[in-house]
PDB file of C-alpha atoms and ligand atoms in Angstrom:
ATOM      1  CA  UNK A 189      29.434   3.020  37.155  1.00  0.00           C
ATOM      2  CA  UNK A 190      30.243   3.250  33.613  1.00  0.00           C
ATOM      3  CA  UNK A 191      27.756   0.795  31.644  1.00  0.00           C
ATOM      4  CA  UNK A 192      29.556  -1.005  28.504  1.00  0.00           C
ATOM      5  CA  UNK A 193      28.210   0.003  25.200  1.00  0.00           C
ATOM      6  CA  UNK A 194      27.418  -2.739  23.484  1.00  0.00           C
ATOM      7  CA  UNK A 195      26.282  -4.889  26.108  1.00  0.00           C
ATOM      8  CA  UNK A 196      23.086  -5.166  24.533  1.00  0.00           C
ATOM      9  CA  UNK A 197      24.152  -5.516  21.296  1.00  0.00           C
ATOM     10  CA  UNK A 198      23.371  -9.293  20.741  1.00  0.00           C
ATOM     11  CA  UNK A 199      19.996  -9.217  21.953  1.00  0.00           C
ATOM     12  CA  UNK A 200      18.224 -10.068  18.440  1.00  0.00           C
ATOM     13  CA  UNK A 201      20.890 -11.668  17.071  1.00  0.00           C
ATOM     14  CA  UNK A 202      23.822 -10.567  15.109  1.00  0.00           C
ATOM     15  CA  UNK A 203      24.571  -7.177  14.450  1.00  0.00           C
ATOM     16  CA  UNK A 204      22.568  -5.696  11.712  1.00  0.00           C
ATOM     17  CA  UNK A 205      25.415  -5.280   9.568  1.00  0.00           C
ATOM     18  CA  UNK A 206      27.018  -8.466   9.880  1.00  0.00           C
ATOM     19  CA  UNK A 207      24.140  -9.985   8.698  1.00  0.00           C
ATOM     20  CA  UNK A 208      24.059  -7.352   5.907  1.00  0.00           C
ATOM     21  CA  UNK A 209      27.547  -8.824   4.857  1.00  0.00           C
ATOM     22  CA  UNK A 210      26.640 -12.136   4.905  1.00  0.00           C
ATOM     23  CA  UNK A 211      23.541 -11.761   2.790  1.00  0.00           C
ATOM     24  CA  UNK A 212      24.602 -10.952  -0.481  1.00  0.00           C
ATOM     25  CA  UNK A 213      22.779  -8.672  -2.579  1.00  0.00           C
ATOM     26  CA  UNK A 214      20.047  -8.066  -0.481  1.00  0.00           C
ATOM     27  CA  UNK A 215      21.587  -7.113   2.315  1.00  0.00           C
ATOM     28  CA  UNK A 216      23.917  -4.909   0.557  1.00  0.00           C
ATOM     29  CA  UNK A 217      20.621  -3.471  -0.418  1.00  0.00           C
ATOM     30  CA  UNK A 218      19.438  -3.238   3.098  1.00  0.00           C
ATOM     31  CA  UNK A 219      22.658  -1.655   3.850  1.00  0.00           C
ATOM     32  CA  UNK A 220      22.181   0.829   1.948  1.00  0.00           C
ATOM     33  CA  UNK A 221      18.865   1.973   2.924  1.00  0.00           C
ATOM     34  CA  UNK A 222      19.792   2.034   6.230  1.00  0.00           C
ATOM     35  CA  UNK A 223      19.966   5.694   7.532  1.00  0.00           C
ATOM     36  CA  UNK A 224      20.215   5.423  10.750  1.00  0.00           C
ATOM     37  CA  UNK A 225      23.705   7.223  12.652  1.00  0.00           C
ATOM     38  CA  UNK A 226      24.773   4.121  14.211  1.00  0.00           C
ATOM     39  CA  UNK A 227      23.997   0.732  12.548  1.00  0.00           C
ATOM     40  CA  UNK A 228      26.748  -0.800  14.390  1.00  0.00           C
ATOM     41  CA  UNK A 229      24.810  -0.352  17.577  1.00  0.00           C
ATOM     42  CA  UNK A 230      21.717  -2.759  16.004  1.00  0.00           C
ATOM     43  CA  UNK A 231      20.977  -6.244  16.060  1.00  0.00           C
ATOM     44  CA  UNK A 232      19.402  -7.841  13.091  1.00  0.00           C
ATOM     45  CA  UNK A 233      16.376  -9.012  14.806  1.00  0.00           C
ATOM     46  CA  UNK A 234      15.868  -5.234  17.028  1.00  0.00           C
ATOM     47  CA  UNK A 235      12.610  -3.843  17.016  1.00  0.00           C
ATOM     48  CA  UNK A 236      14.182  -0.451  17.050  1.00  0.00           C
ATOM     49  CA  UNK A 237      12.344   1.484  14.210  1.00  0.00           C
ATOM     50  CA  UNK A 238      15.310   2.173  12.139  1.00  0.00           C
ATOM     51  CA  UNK A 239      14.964   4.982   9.016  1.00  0.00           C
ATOM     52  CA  UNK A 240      15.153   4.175   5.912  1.00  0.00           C
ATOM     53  CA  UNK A 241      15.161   5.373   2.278  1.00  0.00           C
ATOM     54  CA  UNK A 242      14.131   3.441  -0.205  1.00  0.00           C
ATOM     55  CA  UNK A 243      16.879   2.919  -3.138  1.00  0.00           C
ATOM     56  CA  UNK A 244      14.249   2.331  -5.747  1.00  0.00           C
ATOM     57  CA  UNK A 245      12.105   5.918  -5.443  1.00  0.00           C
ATOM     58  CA  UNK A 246      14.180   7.521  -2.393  1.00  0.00           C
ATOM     59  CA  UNK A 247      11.162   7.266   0.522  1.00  0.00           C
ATOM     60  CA  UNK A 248      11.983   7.949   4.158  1.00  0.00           C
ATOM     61  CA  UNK A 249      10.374   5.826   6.120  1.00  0.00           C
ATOM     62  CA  UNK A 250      11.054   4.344   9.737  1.00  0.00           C
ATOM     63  CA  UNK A 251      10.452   0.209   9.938  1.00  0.00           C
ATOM     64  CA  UNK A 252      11.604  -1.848  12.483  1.00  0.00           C
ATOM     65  CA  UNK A 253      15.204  -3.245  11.881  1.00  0.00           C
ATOM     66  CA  UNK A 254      13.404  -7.016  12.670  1.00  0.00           C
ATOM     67  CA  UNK A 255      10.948  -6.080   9.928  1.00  0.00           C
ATOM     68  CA  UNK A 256      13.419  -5.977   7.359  1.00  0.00           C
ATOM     69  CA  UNK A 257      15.700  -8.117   7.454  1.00  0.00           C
ATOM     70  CA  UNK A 258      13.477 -11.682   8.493  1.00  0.00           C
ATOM     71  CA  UNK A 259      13.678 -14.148   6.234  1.00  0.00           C
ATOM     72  CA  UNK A 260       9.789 -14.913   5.772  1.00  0.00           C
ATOM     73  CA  UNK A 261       7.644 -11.496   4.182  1.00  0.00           C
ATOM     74  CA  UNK A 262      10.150  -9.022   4.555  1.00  0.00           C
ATOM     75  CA  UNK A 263       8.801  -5.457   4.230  1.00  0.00           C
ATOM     76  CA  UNK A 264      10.100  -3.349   1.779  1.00  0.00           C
ATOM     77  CA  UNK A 265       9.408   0.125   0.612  1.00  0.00           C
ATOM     78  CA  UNK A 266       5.645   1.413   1.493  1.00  0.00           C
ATOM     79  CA  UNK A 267       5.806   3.406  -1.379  1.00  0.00           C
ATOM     80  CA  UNK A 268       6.570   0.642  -3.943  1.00  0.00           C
ATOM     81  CA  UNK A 269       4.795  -1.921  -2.616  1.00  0.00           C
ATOM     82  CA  UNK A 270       1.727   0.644  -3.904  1.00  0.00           C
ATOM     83  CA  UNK A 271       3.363   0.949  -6.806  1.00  0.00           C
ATOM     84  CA  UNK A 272       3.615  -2.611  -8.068  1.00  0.00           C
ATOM     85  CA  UNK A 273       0.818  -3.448  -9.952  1.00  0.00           C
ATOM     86  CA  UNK A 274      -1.096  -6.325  -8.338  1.00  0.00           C
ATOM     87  CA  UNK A 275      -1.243  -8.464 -11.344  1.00  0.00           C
ATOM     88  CA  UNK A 276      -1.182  -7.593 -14.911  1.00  0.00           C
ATOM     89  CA  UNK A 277      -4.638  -8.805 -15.980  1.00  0.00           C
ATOM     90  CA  UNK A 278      -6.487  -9.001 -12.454  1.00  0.00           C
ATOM     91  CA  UNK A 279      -5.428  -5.084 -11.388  1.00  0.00           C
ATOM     92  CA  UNK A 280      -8.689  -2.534 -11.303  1.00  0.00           C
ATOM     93  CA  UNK A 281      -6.959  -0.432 -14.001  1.00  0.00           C
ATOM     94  CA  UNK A 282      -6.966  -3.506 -16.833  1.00  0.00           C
ATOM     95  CA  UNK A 283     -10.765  -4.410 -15.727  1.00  0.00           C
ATOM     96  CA  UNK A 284     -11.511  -1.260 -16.706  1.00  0.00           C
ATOM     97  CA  UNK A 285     -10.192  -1.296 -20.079  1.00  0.00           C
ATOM     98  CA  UNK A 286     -12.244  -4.342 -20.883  1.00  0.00           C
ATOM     99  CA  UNK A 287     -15.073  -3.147 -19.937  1.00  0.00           C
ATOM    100  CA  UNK A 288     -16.026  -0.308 -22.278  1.00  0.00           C
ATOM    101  CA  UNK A 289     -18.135   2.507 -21.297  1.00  0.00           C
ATOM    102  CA  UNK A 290     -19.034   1.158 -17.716  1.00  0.00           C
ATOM    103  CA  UNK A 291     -14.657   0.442 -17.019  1.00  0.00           C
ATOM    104  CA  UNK A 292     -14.393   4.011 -18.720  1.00  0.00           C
ATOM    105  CA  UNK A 293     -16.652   5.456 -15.964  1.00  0.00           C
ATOM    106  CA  UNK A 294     -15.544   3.693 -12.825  1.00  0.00           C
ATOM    107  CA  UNK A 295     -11.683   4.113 -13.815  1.00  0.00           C
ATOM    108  CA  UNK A 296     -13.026   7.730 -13.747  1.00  0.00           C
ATOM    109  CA  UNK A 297     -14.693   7.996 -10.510  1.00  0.00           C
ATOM    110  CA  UNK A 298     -11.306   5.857  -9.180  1.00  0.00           C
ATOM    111  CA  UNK A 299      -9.800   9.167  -6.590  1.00  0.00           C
ATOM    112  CA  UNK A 300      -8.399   7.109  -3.858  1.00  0.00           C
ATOM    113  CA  UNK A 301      -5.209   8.544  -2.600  1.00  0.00           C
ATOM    114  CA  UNK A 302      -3.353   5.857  -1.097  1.00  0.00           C
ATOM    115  CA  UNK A 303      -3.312   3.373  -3.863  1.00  0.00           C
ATOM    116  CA  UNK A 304      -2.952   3.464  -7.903  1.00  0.00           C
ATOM    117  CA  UNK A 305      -5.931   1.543  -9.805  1.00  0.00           C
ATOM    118  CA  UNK A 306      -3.028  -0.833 -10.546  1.00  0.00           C
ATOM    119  CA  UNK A 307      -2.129  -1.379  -6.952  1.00  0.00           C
ATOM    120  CA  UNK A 308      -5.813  -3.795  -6.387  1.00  0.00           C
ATOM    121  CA  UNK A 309      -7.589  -6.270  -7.983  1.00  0.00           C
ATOM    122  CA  UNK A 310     -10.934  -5.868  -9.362  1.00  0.00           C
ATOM    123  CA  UNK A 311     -12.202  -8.301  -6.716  1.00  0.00           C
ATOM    124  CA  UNK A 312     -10.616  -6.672  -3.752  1.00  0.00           C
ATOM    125  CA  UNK A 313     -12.105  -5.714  -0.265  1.00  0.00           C
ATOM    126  CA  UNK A 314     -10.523  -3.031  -0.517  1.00  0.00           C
ATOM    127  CA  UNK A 315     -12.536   0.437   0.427  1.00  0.00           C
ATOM    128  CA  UNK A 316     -11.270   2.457  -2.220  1.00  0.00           C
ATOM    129  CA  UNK A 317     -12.150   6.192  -2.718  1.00  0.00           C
ATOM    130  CA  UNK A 318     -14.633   7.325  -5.627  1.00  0.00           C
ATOM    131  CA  UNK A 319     -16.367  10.287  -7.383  1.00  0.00           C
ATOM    132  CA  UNK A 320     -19.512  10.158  -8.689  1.00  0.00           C
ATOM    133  CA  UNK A 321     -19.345  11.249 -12.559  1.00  0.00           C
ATOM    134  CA  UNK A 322     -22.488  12.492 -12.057  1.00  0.00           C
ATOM    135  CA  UNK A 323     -23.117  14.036  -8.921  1.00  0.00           C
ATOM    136  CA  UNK A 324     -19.269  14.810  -7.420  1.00  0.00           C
ATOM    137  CA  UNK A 325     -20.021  13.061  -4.932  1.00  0.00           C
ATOM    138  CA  UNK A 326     -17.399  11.252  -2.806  1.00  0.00           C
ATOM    139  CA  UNK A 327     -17.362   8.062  -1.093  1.00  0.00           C
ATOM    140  CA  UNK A 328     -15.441   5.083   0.233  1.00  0.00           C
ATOM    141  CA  UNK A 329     -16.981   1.615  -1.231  1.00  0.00           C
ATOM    142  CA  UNK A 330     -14.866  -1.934  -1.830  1.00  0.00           C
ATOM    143  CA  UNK A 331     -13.451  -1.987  -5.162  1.00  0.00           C
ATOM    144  CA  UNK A 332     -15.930  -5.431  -5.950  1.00  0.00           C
ATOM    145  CA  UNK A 333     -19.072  -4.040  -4.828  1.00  0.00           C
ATOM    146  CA  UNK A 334     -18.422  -1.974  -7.678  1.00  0.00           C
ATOM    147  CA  UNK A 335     -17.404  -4.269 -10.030  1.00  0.00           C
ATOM    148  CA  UNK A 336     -19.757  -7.278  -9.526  1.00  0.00           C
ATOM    149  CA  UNK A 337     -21.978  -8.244 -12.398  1.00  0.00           C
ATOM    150  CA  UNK A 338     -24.927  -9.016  -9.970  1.00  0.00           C
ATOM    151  CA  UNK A 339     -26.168  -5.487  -9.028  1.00  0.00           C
ATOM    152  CA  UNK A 340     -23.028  -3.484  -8.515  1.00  0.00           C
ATOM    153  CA  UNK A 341     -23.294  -0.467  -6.255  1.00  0.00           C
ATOM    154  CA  UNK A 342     -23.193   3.070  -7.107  1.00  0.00           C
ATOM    155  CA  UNK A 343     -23.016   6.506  -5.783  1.00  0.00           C
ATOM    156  CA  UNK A 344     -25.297   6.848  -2.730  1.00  0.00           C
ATOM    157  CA  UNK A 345     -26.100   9.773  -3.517  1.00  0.00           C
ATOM    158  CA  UNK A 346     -27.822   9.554  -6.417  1.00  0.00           C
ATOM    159  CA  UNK A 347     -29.062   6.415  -5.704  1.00  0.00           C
ATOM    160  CA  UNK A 348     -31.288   8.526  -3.248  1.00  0.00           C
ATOM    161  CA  UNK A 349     -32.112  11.015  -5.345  1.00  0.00           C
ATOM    162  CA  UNK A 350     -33.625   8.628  -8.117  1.00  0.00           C
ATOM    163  CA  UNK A 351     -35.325   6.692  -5.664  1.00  0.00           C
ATOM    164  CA  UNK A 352     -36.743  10.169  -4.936  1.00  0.00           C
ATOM    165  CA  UNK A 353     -38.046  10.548  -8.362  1.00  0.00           C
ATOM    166  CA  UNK A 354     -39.351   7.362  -9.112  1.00  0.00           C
ATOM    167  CA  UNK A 355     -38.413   4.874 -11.696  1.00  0.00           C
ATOM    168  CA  UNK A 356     -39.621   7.072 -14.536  1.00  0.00           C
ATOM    169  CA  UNK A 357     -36.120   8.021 -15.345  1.00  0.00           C
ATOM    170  CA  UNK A 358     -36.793  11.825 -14.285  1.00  0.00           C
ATOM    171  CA  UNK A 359     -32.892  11.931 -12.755  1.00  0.00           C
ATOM    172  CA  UNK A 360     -31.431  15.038 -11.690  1.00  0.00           C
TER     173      UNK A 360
HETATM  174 ZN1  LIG B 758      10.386   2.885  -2.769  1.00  0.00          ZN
HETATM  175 ZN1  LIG B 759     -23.698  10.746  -7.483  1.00  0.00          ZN
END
């Protein structure tokens, strides 16, 4: 028995590009990012994890077709969604700069890989990676816990070694 091709193809709706057609700009957008072989083949709301790359900085990156093109929180590129800074006055990065020698420091000991000090607010949960300035330490800690006012934390490590030494200020 010979199955039909596209049998399936309206299960999720209208084929992908279709809807690419009849959505303007972004899904001319969409369109283009789309590297898959055979678009034709997808439905706009598939959960088939197309490949894409990104028209802004040219990441590959495989999302569900569903993902992209819904109408409420679309996901875009990984990449640039790092990139965007999270606001221009709340991001890490612009805490530090107004906040003299201790911003100086922790915009220093700032290492984590995934996202820029732009990409998170000051006040985030996030568990960014640091390095002690002192120490070379490194450890994962939420970006607030080091920025509170009210006994922010430090490196662990050298918060054991002057508990070690006392409170004499004999530090290694
Ligand atoms: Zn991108
Ligand atoms: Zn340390």
């Amino acid at each position: 028995m010979v199955k039909k091709r596209g049998a399936n193809q309206h299960k999720g709706g209208k084929p992908f590009l279709e809807w690419c057609k009849e959505n303007g700009k972004r899904g001319e957008k969409l369109a283009n990012e789309f590297r898959e072989e055979l678009p034709t083949k997808l439905a706009k709301g598939s959960d088939y994890k197309a490949k894409w790359k990104c028209g802004t900085c040219s990441h590959v990156w495989r999302a569900a077709v569903k993902n992209r093109t819904e109408s409420v929180r679309p996901r875009g590129c990984p990449k640039c969604a790092n990139r965007i800074p999270v606001s221009k006055t709340k991001n890490f990065l612009a805490w530090c700069e107004k906040n003299g020698e201790r911003g100086k420091k922790l915009s220093r000991e700032y290492i984590d890989p995934d996202r820029p000090p732009t990409a998170v607010t000051y006040g985030s949960n996030y568990k960014a990676l640091w390095n002690c300035g002192t120490c070379s330490h490194e450890w994962r800690a939420k970006v607030f816990h080091r920025t509170k006012s009210n006994s922010p934390s430090g490196c662990p490590q050298c918060n054991i070694a002057n508990r070690r030494h006392g409170e004499d200020g004999c530090f290694v």
